[in-house]
mmCIF file of C-alpha atoms in Angstrom:
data_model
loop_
_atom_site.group_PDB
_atom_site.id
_atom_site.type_symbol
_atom_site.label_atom_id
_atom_site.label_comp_id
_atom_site.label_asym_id
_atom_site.label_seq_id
_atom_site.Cartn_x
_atom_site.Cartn_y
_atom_site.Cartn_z
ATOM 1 C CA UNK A 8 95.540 111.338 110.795
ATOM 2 C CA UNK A 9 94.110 112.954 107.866
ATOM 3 C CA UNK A 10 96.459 115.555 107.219
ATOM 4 C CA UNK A 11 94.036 117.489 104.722
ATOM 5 C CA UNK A 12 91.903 118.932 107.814
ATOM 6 C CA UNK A 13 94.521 121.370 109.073
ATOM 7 C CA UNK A 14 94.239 124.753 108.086
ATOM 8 C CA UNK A 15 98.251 124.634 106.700
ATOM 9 C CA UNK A 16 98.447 121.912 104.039
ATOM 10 C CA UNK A 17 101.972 121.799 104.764
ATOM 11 C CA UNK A 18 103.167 120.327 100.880
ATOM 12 C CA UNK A 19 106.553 120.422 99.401
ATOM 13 C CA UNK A 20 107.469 123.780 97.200
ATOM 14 C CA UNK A 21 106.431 122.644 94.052
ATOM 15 C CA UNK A 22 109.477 122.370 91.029
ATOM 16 C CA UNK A 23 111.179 124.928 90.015
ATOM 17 C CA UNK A 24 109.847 126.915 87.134
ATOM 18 C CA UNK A 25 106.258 125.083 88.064
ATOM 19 C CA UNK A 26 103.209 127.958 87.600
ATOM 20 C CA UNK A 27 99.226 127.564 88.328
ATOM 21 C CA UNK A 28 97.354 124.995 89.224
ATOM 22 C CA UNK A 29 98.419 122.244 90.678
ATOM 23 C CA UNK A 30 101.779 123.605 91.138
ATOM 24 C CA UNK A 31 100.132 126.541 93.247
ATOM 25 C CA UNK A 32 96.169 126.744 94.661
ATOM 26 C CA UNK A 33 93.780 128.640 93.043
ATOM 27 C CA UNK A 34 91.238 128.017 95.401
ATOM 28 C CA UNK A 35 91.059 128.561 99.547
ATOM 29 C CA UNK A 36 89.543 124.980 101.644
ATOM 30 C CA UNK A 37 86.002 124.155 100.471
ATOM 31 C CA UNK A 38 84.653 124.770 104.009
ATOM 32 C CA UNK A 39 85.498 128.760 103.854
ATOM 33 C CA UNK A 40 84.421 129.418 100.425
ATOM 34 C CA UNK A 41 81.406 127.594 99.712
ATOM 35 C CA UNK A 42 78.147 127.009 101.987
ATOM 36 C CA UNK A 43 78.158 123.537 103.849
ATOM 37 C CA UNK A 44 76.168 120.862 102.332
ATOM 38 C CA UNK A 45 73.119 120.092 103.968
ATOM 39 C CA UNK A 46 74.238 117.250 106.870
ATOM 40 C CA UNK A 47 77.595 118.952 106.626
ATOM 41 C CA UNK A 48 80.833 118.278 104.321
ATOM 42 C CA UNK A 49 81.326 113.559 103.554
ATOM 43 C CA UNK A 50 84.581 112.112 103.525
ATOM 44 C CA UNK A 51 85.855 112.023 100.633
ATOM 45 C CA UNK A 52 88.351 108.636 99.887
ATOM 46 C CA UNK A 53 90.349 109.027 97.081
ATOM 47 C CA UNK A 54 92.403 105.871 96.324
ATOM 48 C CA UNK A 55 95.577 106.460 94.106
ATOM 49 C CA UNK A 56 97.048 104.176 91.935
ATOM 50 C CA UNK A 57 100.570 104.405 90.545
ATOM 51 C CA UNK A 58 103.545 102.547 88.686
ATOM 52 C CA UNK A 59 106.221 103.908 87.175
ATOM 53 C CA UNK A 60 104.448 107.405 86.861
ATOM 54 C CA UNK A 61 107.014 109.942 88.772
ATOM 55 C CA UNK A 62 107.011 112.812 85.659
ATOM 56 C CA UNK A 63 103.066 112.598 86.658
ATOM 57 C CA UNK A 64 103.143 111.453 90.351
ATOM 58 C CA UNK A 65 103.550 114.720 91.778
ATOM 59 C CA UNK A 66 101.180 116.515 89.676
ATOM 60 C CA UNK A 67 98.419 113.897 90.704
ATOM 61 C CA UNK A 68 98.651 114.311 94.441
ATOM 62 C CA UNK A 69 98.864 118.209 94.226
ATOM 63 C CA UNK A 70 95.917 118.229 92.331
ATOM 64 C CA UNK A 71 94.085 116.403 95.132
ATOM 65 C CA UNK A 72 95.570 117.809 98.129
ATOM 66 C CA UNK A 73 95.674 121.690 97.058
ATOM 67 C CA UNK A 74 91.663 120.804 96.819
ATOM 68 C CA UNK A 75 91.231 122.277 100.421
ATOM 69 C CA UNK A 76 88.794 120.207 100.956
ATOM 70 C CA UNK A 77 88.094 119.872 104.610
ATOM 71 C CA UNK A 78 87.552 115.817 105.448
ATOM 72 C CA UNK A 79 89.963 114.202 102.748
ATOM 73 C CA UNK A 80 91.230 110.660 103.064
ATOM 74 C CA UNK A 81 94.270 109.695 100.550
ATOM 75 C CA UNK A 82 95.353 106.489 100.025
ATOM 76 C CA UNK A 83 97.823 105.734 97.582
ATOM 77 C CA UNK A 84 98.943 102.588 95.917
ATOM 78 C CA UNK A 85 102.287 101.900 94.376
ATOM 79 C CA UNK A 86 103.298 98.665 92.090
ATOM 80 C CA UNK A 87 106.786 98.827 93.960
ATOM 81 C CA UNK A 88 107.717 101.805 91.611
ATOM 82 C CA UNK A 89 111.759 102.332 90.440
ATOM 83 C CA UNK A 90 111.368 105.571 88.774
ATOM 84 C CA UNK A 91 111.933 107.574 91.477
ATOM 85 C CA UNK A 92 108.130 107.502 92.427
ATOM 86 C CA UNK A 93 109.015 106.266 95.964
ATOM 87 C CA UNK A 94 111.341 109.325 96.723
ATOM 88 C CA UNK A 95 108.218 111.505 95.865
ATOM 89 C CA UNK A 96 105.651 109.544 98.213
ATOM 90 C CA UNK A 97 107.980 110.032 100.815
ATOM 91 C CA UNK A 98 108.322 114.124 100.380
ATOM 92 C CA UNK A 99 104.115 114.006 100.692
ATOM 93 C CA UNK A 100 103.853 111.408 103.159
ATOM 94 C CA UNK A 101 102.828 113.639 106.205
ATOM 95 C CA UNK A 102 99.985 115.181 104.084
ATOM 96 C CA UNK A 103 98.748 111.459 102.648
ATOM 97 C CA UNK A 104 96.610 109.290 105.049
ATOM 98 C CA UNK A 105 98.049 106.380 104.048
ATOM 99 C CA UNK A 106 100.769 105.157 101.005
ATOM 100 C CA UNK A 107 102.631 102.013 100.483
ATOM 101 C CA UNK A 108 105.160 101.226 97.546
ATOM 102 C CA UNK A 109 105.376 97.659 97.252
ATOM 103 C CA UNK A 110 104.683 95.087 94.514
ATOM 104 C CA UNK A 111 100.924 93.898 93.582
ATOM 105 C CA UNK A 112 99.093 92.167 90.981
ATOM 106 C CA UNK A 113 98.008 95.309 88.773
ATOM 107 C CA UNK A 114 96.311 98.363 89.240
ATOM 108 C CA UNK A 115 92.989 96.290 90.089
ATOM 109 C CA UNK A 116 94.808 94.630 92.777
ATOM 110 C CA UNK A 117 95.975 98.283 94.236
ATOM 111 C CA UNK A 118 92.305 99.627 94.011
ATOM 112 C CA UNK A 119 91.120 96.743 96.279
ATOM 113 C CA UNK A 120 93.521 97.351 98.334
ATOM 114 C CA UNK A 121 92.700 101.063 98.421
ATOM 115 C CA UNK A 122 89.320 100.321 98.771
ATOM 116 C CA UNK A 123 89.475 97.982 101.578
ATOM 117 C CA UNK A 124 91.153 101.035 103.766
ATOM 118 C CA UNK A 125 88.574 103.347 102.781
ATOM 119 C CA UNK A 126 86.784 105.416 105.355
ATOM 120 C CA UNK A 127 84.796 107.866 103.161
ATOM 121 C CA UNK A 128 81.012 108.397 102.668
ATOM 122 C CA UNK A 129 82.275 108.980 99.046
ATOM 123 C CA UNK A 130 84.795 106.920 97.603
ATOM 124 C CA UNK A 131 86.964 106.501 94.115
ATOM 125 C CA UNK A 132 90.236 105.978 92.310
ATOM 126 C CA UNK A 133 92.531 107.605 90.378
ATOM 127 C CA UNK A 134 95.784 107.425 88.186
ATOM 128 C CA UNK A 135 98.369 109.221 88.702
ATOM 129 C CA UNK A 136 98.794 110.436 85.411
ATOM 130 C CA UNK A 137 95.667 112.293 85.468
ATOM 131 C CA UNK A 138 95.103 115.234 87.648
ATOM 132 C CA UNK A 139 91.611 116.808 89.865
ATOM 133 C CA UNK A 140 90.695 120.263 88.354
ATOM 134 C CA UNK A 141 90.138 123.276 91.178
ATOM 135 C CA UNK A 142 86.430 122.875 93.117
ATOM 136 C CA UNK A 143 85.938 119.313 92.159
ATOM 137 C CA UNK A 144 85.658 117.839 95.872
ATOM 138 C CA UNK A 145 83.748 120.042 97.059
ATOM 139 C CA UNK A 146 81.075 120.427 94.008
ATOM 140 C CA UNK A 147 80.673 116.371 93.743
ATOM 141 C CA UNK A 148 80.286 116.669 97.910
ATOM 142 C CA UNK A 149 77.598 119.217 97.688
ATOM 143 C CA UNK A 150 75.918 116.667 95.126
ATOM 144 C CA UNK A 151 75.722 114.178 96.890
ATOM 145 C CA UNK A 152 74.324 115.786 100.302
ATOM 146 C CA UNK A 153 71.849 118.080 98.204
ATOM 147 C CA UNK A 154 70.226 115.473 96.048
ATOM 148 C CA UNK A 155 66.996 115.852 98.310
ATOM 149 C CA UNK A 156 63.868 114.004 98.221
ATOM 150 C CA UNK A 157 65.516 111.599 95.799
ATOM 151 C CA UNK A 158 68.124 110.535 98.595
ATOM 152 C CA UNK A 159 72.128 110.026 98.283
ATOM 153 C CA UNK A 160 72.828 108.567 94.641
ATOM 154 C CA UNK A 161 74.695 106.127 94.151
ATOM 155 C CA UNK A 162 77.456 108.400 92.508
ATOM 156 C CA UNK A 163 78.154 111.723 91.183
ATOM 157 C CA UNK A 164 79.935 112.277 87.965
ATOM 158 C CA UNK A 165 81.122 115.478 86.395
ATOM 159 C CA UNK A 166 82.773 116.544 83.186
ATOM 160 C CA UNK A 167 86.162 116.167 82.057
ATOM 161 C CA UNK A 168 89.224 117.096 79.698
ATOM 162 C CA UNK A 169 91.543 115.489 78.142
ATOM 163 C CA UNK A 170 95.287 116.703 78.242
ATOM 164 C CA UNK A 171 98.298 115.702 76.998
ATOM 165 C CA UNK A 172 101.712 114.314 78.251
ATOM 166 C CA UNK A 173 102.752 117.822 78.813
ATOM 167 C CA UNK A 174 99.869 118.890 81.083
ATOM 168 C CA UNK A 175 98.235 120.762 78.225
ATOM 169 C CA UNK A 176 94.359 120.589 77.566
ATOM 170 C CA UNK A 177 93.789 118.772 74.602
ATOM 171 C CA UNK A 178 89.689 119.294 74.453
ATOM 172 C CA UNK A 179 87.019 121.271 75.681
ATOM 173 C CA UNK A 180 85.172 120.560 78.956
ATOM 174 C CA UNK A 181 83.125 117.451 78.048
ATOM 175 C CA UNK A 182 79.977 117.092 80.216
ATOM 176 C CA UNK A 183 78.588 113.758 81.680
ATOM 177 C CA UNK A 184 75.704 112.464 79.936
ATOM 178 C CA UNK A 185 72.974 109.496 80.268
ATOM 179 C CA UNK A 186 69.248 109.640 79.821
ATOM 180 C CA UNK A 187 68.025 108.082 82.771
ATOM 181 C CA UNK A 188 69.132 106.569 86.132
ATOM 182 C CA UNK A 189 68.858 103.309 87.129
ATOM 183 C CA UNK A 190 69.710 102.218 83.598
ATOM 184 C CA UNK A 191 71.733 98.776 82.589
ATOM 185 C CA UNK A 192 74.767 100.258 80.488
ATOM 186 C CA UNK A 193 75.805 96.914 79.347
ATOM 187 C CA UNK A 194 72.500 97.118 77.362
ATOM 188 C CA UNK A 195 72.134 100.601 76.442
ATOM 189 C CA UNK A 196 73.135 102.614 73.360
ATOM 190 C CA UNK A 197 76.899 103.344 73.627
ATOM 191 C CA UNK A 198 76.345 106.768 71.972
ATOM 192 C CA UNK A 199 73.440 107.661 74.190
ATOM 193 C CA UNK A 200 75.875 108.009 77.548
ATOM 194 C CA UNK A 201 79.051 109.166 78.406
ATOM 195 C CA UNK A 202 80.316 109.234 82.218
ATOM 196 C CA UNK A 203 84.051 108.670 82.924
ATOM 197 C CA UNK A 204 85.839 107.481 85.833
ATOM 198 C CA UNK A 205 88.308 109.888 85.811
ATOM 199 C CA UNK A 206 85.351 112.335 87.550
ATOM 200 C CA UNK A 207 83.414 109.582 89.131
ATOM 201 C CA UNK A 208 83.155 109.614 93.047
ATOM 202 C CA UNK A 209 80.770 106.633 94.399
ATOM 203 C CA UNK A 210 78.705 106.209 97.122
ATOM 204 C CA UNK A 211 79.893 104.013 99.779
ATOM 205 C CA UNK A 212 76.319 103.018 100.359
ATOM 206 C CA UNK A 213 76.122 101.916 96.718
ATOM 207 C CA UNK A 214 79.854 100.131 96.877
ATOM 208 C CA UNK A 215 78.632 98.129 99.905
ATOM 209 C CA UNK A 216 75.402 97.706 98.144
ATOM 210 C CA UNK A 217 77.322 95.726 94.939
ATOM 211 C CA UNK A 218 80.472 94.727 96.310
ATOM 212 C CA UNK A 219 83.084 97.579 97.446
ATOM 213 C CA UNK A 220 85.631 95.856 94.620
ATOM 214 C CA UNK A 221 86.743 95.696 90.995
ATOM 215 C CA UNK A 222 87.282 92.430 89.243
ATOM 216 C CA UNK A 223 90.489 91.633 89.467
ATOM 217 C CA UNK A 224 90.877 89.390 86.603
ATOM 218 C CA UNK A 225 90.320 92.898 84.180
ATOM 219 C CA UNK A 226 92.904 94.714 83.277
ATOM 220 C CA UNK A 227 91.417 97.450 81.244
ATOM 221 C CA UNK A 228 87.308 97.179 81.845
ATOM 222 C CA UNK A 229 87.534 97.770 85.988
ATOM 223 C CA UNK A 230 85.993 100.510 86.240
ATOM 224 C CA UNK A 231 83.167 100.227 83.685
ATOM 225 C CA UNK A 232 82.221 96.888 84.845
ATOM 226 C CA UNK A 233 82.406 98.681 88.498
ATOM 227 C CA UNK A 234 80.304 101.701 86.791
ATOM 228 C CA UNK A 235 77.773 99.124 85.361
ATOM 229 C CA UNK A 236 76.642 97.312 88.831
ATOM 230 C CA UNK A 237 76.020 100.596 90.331
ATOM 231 C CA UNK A 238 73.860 102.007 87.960
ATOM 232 C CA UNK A 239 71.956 99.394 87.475
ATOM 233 C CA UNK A 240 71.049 99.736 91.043
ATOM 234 C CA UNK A 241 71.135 103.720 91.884
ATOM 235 C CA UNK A 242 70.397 106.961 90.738
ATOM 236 C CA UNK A 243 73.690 108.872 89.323
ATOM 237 C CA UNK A 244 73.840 112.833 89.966
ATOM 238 C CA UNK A 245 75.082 114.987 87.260
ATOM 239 C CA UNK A 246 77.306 117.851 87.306
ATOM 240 C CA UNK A 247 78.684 119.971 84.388
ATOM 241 C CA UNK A 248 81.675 121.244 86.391
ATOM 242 C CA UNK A 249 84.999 120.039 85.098
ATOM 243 C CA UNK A 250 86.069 117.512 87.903
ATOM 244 C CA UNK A 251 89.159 116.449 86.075
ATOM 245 C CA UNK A 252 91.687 116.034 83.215
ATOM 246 C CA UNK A 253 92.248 112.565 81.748
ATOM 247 C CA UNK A 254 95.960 112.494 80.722
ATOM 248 C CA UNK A 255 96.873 110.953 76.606
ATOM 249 C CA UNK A 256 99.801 109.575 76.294
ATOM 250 C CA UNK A 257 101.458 106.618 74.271
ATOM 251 C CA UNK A 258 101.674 104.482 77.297
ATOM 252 C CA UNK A 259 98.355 104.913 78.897
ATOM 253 C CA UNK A 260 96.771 101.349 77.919
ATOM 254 C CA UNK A 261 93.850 103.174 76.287
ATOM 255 C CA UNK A 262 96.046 104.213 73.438
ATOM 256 C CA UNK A 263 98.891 101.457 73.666
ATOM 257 C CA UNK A 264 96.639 98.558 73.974
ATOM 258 C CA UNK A 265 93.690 99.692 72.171
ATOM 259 C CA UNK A 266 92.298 96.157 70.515
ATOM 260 C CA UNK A 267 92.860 94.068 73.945
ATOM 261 C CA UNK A 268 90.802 96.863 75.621
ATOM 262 C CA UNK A 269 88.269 96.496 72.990
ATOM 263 C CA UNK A 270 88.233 93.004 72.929
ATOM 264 C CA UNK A 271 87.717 93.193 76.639
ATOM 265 C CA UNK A 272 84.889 95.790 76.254
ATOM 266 C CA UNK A 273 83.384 93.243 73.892
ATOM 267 C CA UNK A 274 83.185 90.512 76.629
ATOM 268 C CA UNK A 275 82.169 92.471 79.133
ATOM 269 C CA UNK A 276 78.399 93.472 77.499
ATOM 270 C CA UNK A 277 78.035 89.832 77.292
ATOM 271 C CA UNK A 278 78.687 89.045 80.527
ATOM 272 C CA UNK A 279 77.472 92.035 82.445
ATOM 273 C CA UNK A 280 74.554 91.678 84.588
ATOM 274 C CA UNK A 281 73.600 88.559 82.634
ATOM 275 C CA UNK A 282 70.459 87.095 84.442
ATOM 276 C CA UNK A 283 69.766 83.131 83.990
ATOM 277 C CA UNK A 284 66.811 82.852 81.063
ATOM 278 C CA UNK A 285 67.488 86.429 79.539
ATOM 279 C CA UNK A 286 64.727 87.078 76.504
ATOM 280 C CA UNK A 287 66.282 86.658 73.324
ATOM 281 C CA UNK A 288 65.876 90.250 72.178
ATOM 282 C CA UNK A 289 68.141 90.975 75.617
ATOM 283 C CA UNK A 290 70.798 88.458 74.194
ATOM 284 C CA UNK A 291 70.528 89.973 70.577
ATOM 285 C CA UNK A 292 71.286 93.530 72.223
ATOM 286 C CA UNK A 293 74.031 92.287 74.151
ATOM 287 C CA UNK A 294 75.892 90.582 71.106
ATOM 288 C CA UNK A 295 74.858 94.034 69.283
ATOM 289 C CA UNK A 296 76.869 95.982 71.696
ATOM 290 C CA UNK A 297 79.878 93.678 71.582
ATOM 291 C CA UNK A 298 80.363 93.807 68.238
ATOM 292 C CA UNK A 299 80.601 97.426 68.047
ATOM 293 C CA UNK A 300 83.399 97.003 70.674
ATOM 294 C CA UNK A 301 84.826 95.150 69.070
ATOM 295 C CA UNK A 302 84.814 97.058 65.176
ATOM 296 C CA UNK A 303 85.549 100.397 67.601
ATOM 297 C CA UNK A 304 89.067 98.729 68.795
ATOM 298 C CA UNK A 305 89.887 97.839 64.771
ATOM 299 C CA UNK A 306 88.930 101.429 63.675
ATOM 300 C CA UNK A 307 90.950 102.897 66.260
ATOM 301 C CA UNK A 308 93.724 100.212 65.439
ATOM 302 C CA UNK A 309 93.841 101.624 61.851
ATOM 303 C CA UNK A 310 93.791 105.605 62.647
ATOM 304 C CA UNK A 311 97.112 104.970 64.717
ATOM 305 C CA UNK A 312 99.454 102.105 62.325
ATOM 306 C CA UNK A 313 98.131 103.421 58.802
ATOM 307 C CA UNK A 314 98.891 101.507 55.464
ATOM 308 C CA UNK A 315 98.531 97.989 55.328
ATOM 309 C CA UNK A 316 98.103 97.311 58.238
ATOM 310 C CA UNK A 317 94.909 99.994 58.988
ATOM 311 C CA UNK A 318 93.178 98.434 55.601
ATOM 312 C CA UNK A 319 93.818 94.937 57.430
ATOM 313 C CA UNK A 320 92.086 96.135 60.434
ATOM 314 C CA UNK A 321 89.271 98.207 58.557
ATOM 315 C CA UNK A 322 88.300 95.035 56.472
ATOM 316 C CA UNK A 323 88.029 93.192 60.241
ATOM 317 C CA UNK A 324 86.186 95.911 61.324
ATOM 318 C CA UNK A 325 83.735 95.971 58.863
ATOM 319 C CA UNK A 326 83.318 91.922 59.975
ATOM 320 C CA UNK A 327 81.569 92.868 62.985
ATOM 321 C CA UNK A 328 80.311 96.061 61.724
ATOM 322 C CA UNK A 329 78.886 95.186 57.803
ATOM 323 C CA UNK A 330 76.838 98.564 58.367
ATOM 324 C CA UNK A 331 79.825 100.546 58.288
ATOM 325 C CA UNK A 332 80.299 100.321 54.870
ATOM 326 C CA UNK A 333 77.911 102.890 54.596
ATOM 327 C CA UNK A 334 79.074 105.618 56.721
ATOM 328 C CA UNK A 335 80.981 108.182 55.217
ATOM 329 C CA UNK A 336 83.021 108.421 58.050
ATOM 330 C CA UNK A 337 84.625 104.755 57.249
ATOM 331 C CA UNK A 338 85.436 106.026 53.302
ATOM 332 C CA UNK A 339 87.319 108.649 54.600
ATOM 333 C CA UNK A 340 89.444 106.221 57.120
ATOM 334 C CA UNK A 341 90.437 104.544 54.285
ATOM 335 C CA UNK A 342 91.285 107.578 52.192
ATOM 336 C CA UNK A 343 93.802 108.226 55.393
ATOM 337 C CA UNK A 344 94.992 104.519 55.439
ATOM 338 C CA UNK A 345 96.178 105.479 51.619
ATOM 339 C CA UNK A 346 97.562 108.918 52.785
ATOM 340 C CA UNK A 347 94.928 110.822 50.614
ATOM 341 C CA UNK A 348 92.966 112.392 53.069
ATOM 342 C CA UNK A 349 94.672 115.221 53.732
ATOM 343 C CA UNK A 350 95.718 116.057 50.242
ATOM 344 C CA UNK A 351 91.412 116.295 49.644
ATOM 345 C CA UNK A 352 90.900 118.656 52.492
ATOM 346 C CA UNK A 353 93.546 120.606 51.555
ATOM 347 C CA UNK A 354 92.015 120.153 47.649
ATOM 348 C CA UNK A 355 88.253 121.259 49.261
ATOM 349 C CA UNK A 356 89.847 124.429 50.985
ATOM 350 C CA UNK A 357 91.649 125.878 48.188
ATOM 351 C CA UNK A 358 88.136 125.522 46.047
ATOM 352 C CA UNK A 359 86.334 126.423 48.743
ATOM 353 C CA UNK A 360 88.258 130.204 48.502
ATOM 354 C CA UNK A 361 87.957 130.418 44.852
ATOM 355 C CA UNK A 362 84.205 129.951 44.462
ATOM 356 C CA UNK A 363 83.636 132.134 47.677
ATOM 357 C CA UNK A 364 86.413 134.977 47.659
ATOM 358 C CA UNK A 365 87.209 136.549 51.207
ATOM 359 C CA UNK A 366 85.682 133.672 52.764
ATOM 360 C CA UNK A 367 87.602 131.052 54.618
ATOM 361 C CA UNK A 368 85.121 128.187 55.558
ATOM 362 C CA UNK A 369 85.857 125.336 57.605
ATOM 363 C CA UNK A 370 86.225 121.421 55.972
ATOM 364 C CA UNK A 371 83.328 119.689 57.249
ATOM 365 C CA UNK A 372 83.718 117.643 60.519
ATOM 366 C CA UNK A 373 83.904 114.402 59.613
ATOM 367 C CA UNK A 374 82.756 111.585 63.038
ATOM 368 C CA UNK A 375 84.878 108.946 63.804
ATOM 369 C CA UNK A 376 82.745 106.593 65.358
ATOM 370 C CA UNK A 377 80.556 107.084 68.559
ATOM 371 C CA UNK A 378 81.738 109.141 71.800
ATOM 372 C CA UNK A 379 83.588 107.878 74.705
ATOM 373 C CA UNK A 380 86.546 105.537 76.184
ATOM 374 C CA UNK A 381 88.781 105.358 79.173
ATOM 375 C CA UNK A 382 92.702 104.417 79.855
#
């Protein structure tokens, strides 16, 4: 039964001392407040995967369920959790379609799973350290049925934030981008896109169309490899409506396990989509891409372990990346690998007031490397 069609939600009381959203709803059920879509309001399956997450379990599901939106189907997948994760699936159970809490072989494992149980007309995952913001359902639902002439794509994907391990938004509202649609993103400009999975929902059509699965055998590249067959084949809708916040903390795997995920990025623009007797300039831009993944996971490597260590993995970065040697941006990474950086902005300030009294200009933002990433 999907419990999310009844006019009562029915959920737990939230915490104590819990305020706004998700702990309370900020919004009525999609159905009520907003016009139906034209061919009336898809299923929407959200598959939830979770290990050891409890202090961001409950968050996750009230996020999704305090939607209100009208035909919701939620599936959740536990490793077999010990953190008192199972105690808080079984407080939510009536209002989940389906749960289990047993041990798997990773979170890929747990989204085929999810996936195979799917019933929606739109269909994703999610971690359960992340949280839905207020409207998202129903405004990537309305997408999808309203795309006209141009016929269902083959997802929809809105903007994000990030946030940080206490629920607190750590950036503005960053809005999807990409130039065109079909496009092959294992071959595009990394800097010319930007679509997360955190506010991705996919067509079934399109799943069926390239395999309703992620490759198992990738740990930290699922999703984008999943992200890359389906645009290569479909039209993507847009929407600059916050969908979601995309949780930081020091043991998500995008900042704990940064130069395996690069390393893993790397691979997968030589291997995606790779067609037998690909033109050379295809295989030049292919091993372009990868190296950039792969100097990306060694600059990133350096901002977090500073010293030594940093100017060991700046020097490999610049291996893959000789063009980086002139980009300011690099000089000042190794400025902060000596612990001088801030000492010069603080230098530029103070002479920044004295030549221009009453003013207090900003330092100048200073890039560190091109846009995106993922958990």
């Amino acid at each position: 039964m999907n419990a999310n069609s009844r006019s009562d939600l029915g959920l737990p009381d939230p915490p104590p001392g819990k305020t706004g959203w998700p702990w309370f709803p900020e919004i009525g059920p999609a159905g009520r407040d907003v016009p139906t879509p034209c061919g009336g309001w898809p299923r929407i399956s959200v598959v939830v995967t979770s290990f050891d997450q409890a202090p961001f379990l409950e968050e996750a599901l009230r996020s999704l369920l305090l939607q209100g939106y009208p035909d919701l189907e939620t599936i959740v997948v536990d490793g077999g959790s010990r953190d008192g994760s199972f105690e808080i699936l079984e407080r939510y159970g009536d209002s989940l379609s389906y749960w289990q809490s047993a041990s798997d072989g990773g979170q890929s494992s747990a989204i085929n799973l999810g996936f195979a149980r799917a019933t929606g007309d739109l269909v994703t995952f999610f971690s359960s350290d992340d949280a839905y913001l207020p409207g998202a359902l129903a405004d990537a639902a309305r997408r999808f049925r309203d795309a006209g002439n141009a016929g269902e794509p083959g997802a929809v994907v809105g903007a994000f934030q990030f946030m940080d391990a206490l629920s607190q938004p750590a950036s503005e509202t960053i809005p999807p981008r990409l130039l065109r649609s079909p496009i092959d993103l294992a071959l595009a400009d990394p800097a010319s896109w930007r679509l997360h999975q955190v506010a991705a929902f996919y067509g079934r059509h399109a799943l069926d169309a390239v395999g309703r699965r992620v490759v198992e055998e990738l740990r930290y590249t699922m999703d984008r490899e999943l992200l890359y067959r389906v645009c290569r084949r479909f039209p993507i809708a847009l929407s600059n409506q916050a969908y979601a916040r995309f949780r930081k903390h020091a043991s998500s795997k995008s900042i704990a396990e940064v130069l395996p995920f690069s390393a893993e990025m790397a691979t997968l623009h030589l291997t995606s989509g790779v067609r037998a007797g690909e033109p050379a300039n295809v295989m030049r831009t292919r091993r372009r891409w990868s190296r950039h993944w792969r100097a990306r996971g060694h600059l990133k490597a350096a901002a977090v372990r500073g010293g030594a260590a940093a100017c060991g993995h700046l020097l490999r970065a610049l291996r893959f990346q000789p063009r980086l040697l002139w980009q300011r941006s690099y000089a000042v990474r190794w400025l902060e690998a000596f612990g001088v950086a801030g000492r010069l902005r603080a230098r530029w300030r103070r002479r920044a007031r004295r030549d221009s009294p009453g003013a207090e200009p900003a330092a100048p933002q200073v890039p560190f490397g091109p846009p995106g990433g993922r958990r």
